[in-house]
mmCIF file of C-alpha atoms and ligand atoms in Angstrom:
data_model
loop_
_atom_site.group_PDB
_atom_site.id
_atom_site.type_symbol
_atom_site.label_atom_id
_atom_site.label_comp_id
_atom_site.label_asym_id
_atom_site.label_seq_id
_atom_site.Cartn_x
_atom_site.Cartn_y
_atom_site.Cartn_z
ATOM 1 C CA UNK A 1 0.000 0.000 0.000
ATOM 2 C CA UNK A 2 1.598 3.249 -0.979
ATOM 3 C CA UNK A 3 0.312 6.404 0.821
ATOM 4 C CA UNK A 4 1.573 10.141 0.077
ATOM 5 C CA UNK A 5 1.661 11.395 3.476
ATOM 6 C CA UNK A 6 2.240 14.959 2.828
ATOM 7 C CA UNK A 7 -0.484 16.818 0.180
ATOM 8 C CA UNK A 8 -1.965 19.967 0.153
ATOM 9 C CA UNK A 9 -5.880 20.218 -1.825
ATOM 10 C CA UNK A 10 -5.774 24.105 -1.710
ATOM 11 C CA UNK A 11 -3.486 25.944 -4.469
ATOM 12 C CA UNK A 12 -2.170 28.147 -1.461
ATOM 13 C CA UNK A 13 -3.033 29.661 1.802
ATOM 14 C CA UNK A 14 -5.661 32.662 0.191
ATOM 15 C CA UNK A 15 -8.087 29.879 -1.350
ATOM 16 C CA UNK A 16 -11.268 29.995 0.499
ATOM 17 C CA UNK A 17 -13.110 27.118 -1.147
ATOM 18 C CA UNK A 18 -12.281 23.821 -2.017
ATOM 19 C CA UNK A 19 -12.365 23.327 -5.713
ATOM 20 C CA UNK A 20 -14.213 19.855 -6.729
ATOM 21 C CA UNK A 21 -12.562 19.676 -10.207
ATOM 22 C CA UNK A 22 -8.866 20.065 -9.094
ATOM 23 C CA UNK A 23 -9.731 17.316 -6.182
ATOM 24 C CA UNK A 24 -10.976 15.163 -8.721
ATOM 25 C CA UNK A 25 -7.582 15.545 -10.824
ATOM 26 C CA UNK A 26 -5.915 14.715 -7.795
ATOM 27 C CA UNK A 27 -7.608 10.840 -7.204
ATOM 28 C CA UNK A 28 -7.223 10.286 -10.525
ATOM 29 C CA UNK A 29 -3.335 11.185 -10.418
ATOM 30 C CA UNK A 30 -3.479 9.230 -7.455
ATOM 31 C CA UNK A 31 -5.047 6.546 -9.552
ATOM 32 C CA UNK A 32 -2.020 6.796 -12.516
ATOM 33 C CA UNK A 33 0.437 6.866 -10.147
ATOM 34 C CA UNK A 34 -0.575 4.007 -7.933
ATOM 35 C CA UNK A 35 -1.004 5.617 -4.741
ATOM 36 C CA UNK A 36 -4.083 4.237 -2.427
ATOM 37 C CA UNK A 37 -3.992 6.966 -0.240
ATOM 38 C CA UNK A 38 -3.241 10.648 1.086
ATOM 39 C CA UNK A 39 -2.670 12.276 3.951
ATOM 40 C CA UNK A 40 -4.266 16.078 3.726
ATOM 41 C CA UNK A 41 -1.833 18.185 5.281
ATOM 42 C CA UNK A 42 -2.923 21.750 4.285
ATOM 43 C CA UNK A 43 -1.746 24.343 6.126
ATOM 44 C CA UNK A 44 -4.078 24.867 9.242
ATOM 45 C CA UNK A 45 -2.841 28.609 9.115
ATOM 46 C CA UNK A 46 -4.915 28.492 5.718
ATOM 47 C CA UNK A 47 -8.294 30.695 5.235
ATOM 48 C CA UNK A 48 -9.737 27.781 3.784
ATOM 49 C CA UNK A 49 -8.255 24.778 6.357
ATOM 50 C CA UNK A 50 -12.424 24.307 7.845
ATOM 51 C CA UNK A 51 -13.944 24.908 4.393
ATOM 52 C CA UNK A 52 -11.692 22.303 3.202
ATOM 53 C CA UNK A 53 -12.135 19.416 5.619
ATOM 54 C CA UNK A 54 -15.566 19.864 6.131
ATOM 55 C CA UNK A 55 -16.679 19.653 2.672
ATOM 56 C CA UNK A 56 -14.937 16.098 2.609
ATOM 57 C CA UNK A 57 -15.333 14.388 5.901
ATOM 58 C CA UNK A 58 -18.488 15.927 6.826
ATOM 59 C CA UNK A 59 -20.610 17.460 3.919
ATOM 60 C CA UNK A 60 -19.231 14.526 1.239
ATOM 61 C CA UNK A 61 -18.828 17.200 -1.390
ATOM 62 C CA UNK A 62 -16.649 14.703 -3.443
ATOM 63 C CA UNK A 63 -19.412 12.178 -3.485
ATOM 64 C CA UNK A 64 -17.828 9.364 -1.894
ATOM 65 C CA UNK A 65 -18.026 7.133 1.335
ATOM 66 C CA UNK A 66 -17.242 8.544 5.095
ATOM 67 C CA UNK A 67 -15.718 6.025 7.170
ATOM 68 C CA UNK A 68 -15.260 6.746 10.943
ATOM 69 C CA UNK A 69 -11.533 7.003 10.329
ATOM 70 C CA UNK A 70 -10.774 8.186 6.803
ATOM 71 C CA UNK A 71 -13.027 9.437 3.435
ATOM 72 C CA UNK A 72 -13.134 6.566 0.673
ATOM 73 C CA UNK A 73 -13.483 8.151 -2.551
ATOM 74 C CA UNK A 74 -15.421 6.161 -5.547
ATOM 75 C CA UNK A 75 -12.255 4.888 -6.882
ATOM 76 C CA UNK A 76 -10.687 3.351 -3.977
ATOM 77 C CA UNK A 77 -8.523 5.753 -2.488
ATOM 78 C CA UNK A 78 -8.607 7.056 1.333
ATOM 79 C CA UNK A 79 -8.255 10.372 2.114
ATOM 80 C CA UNK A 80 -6.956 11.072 5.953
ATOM 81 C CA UNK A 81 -7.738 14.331 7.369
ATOM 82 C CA UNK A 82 -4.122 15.761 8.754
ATOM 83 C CA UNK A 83 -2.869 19.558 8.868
ATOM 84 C CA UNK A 84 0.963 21.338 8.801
ATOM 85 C CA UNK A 85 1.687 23.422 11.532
ATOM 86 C CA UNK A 86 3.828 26.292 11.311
ATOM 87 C CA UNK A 87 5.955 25.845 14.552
ATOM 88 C CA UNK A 88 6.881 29.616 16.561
ATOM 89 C CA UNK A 89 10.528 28.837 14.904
ATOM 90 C CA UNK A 90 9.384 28.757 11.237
ATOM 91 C CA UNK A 91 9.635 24.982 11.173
ATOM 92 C CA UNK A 92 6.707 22.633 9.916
ATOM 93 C CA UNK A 93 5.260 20.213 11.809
ATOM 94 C CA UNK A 94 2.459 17.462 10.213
ATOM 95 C CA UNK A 95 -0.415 16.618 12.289
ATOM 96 C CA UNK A 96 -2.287 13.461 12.045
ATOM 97 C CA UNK A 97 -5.064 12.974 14.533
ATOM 98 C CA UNK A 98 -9.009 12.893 14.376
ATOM 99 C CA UNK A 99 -10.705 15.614 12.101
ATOM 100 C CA UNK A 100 -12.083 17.020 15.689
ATOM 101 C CA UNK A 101 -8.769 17.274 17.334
ATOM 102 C CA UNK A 102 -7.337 18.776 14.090
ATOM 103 C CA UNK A 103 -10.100 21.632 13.882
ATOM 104 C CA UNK A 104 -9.406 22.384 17.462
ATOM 105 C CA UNK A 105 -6.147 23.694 16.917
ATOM 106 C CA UNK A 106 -5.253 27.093 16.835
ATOM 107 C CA UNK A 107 -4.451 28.641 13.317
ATOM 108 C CA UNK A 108 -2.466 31.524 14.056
ATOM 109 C CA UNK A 109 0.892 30.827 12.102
ATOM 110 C CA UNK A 110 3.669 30.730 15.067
ATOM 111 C CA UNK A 111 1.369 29.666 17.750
ATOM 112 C CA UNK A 112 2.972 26.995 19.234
ATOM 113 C CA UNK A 113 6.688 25.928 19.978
ATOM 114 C CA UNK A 114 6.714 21.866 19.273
ATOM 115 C CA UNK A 115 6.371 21.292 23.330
ATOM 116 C CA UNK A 116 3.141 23.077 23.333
ATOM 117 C CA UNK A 117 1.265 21.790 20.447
ATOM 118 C CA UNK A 118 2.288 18.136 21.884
ATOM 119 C CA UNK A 119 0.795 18.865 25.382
ATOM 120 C CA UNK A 120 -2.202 20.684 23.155
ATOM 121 C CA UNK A 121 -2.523 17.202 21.285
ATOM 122 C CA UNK A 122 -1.680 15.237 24.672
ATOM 123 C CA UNK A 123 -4.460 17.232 26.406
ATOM 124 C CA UNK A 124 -7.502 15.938 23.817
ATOM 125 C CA UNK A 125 -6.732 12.636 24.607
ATOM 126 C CA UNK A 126 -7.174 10.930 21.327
ATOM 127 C CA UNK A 127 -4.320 9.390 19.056
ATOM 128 C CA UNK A 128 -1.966 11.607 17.202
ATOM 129 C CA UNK A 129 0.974 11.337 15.151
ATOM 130 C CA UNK A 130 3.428 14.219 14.448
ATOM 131 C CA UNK A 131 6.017 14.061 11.882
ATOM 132 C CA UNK A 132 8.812 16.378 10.904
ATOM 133 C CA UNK A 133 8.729 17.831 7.556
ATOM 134 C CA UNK A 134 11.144 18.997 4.928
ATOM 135 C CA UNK A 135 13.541 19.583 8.260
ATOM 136 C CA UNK A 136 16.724 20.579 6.187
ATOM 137 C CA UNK A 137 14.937 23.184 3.895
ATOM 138 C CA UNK A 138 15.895 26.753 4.141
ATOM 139 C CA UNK A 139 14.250 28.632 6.981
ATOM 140 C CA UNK A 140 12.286 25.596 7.683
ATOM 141 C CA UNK A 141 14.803 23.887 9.896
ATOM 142 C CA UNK A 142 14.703 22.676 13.849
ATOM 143 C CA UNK A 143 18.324 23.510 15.103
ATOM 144 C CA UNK A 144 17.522 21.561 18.383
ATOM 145 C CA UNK A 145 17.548 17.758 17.001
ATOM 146 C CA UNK A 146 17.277 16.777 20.356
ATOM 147 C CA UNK A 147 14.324 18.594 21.085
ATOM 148 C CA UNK A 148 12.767 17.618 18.149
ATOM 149 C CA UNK A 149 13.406 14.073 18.178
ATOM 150 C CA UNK A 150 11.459 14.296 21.953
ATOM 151 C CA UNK A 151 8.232 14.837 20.511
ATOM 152 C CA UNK A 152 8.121 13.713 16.790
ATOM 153 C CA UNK A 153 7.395 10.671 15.410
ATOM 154 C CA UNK A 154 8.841 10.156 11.868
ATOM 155 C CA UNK A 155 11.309 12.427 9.558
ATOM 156 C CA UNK A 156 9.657 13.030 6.241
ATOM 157 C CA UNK A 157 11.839 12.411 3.197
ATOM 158 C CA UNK A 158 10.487 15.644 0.839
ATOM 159 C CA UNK A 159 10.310 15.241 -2.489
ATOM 160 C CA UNK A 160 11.665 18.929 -3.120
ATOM 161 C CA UNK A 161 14.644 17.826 -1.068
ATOM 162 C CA UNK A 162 15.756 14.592 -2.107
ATOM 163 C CA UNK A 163 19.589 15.727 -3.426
ATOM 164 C CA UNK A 164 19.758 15.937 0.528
ATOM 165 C CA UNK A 165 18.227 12.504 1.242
ATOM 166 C CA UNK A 166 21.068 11.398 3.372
ATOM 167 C CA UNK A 167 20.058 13.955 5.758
ATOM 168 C CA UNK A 168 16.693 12.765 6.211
ATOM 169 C CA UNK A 169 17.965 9.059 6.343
ATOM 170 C CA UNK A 170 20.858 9.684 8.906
ATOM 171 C CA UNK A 171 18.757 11.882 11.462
ATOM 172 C CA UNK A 172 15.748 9.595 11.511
ATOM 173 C CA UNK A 173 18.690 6.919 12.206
ATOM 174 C CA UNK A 174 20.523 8.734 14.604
ATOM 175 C CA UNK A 175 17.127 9.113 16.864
ATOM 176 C CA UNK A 176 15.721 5.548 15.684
ATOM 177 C CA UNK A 177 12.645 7.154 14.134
ATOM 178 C CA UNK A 178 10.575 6.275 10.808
ATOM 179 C CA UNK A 179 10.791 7.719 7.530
ATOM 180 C CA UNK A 180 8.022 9.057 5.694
ATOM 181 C CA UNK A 181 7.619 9.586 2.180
ATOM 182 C CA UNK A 182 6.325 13.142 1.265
ATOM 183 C CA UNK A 183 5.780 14.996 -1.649
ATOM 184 C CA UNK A 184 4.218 18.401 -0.356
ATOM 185 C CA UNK A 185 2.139 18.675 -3.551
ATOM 186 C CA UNK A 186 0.056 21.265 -4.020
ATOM 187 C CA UNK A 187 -1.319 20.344 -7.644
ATOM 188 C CA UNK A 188 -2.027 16.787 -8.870
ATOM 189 C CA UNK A 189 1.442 16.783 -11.138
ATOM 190 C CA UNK A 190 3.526 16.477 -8.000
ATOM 191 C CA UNK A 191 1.397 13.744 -6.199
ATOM 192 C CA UNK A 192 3.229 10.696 -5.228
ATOM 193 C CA UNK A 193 6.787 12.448 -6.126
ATOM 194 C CA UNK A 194 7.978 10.551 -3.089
ATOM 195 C CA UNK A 195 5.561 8.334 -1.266
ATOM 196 C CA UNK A 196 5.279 5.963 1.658
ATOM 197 C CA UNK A 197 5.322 2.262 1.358
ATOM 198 C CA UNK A 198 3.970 0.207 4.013
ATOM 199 C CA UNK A 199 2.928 -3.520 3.743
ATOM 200 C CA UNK A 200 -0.228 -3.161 6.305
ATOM 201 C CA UNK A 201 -3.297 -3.217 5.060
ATOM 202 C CA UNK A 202 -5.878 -0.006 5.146
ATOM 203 C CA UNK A 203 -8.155 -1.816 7.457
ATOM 204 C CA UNK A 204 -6.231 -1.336 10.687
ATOM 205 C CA UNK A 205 -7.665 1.554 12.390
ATOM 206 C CA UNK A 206 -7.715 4.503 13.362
ATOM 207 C CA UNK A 207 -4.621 5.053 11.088
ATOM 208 C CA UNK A 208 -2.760 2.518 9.082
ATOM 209 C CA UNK A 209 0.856 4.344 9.830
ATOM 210 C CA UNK A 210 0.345 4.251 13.789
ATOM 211 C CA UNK A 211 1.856 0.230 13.865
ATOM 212 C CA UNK A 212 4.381 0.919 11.506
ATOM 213 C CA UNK A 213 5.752 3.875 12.625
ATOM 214 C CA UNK A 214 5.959 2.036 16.294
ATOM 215 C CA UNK A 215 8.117 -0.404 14.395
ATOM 216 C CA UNK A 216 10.643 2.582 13.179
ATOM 217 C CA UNK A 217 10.846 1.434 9.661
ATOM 218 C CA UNK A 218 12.477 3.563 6.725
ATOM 219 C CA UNK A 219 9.255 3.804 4.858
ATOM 220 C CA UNK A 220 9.835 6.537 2.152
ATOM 221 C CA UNK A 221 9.817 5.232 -1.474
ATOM 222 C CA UNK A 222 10.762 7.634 -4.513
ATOM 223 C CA UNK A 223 11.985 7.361 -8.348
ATOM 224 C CA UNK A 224 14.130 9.083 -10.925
ATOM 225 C CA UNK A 225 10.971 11.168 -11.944
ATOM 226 C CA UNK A 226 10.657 12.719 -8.422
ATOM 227 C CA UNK A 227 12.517 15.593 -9.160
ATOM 228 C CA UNK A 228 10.692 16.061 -12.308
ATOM 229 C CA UNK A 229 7.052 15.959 -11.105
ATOM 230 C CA UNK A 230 8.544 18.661 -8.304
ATOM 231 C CA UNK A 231 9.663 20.878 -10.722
ATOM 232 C CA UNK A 232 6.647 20.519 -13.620
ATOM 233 C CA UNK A 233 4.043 21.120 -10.202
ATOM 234 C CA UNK A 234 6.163 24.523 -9.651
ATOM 235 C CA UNK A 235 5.915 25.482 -13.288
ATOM 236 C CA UNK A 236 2.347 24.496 -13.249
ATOM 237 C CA UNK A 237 1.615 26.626 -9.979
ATOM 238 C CA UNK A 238 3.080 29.766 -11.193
ATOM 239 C CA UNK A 239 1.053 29.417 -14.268
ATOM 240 C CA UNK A 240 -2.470 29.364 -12.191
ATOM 241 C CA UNK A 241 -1.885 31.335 -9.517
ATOM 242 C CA UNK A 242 -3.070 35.007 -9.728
HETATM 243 FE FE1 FE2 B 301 3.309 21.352 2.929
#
């Protein structure tokens, strides 16, 4: 099963609806590409974060099946409500936790240092997952690996980043954590660019990475033609955006 753990649905933070055409290019990408599965981490700081998950886990505005844990679209693959926090030090954190929990937090960009959104998360009382992404990109980073490696669960392997893949691979070794695969898409060109393979099957709940990130696998997958689909997405971006 090959989940893209990292995805964004909105073309950037200013887009207030959801758009049901580009969501349906993105399942069928998914569907090309051989990915079962995405994670929906759009920026919780965005104006249309609520608009977003609501229309798919509550109002079924894609016209599929709602399943206590994830959204099953018509063609087989499960969308996972998540979010990416903008830590206080500029770094990105994803969420993965129960659409309630998610909606709960605070969307002021900044808002929390890691410590605090983990006792935030901690506090609600369900199951969470955090994971660590794009660490290593400019202005994105988390000096304290330490810290970091206290309260995260998995390193993301970008997409956008993977000249630097050793980076990824040796932190998430040197604090025994996963690796996810990521490709921070925000159009359907770039889905999959580097993905998540995991042999456990979609029907253990509430989330199908919670018993494999326990076991502290390397789990990021990627091809020649990730750097490719990064760079086409960009060009396609730029062209769309206003
Ligand atoms: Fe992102």
């Amino acid at each position: 099963m090959r989940l893209d753990t990292h995805t964004h649905f909105l073309i950037d933070k200013k887009q207030e609806q959801p758009c049901y055409k580009s969501i349906k290019n993105i399942i069928k990408s998914c569907i090309i590409s051989g990915i079962d599965g995405l994670c929906i981490t759009e920026h919780r700081e965005a104006v249309g974060y609520k608009n977003l998950m609501i229309s798919l886990f509550k109002n079924n505005f894609i016209e599929g099946n709602n399943h206590e844990y994830y959204f099953l679209t018509t063609e087989g693959v499960k969308l996972f409500p998540a979010a990416e926090i903008q830590l206080e030090n500029g770094s990105n954190i994803g969420v993965h936790a129960p659409l309630e929990v998610l909606l709960n937090l605070n969307n002021i960009s900044g808002f929390y240092n890691l410590p605090t959104l983990h006792e935030t998360l901690v506090r609600e009382g369900k199951w969470f997952f955090l994971v660590a992404h794009h660490i290593f990109w400019p202005n994105k980073t988390y000096d304290n690996h330490h810290e970091l490696a206290q309260y995260i669960h998995a390193i993301e392997v970008p997409a956008k980043d993977i000249r630097n893949i050793e980076k990824y691979i040796n932190l998430a070794n040197q604090f025994d954590l996963s690796t996810l695969g990521g490709s921070d898409s925000h159009t359907f060109i770039q889905i999959g660019a580097c993905n998540t393979c995991i042999e456990e099957s979609v029907e253990s709940y509430p989330h199908p990475l919670l018993s494999e990130i326990e076991k502290k696998n390397k789990l990021h997958s990627y091809t020649p033609q990730s750097e490719i689909l990064v760079e086409l997405s960009k060009l396609y971006r730029s062209s769309i955006i206003q």
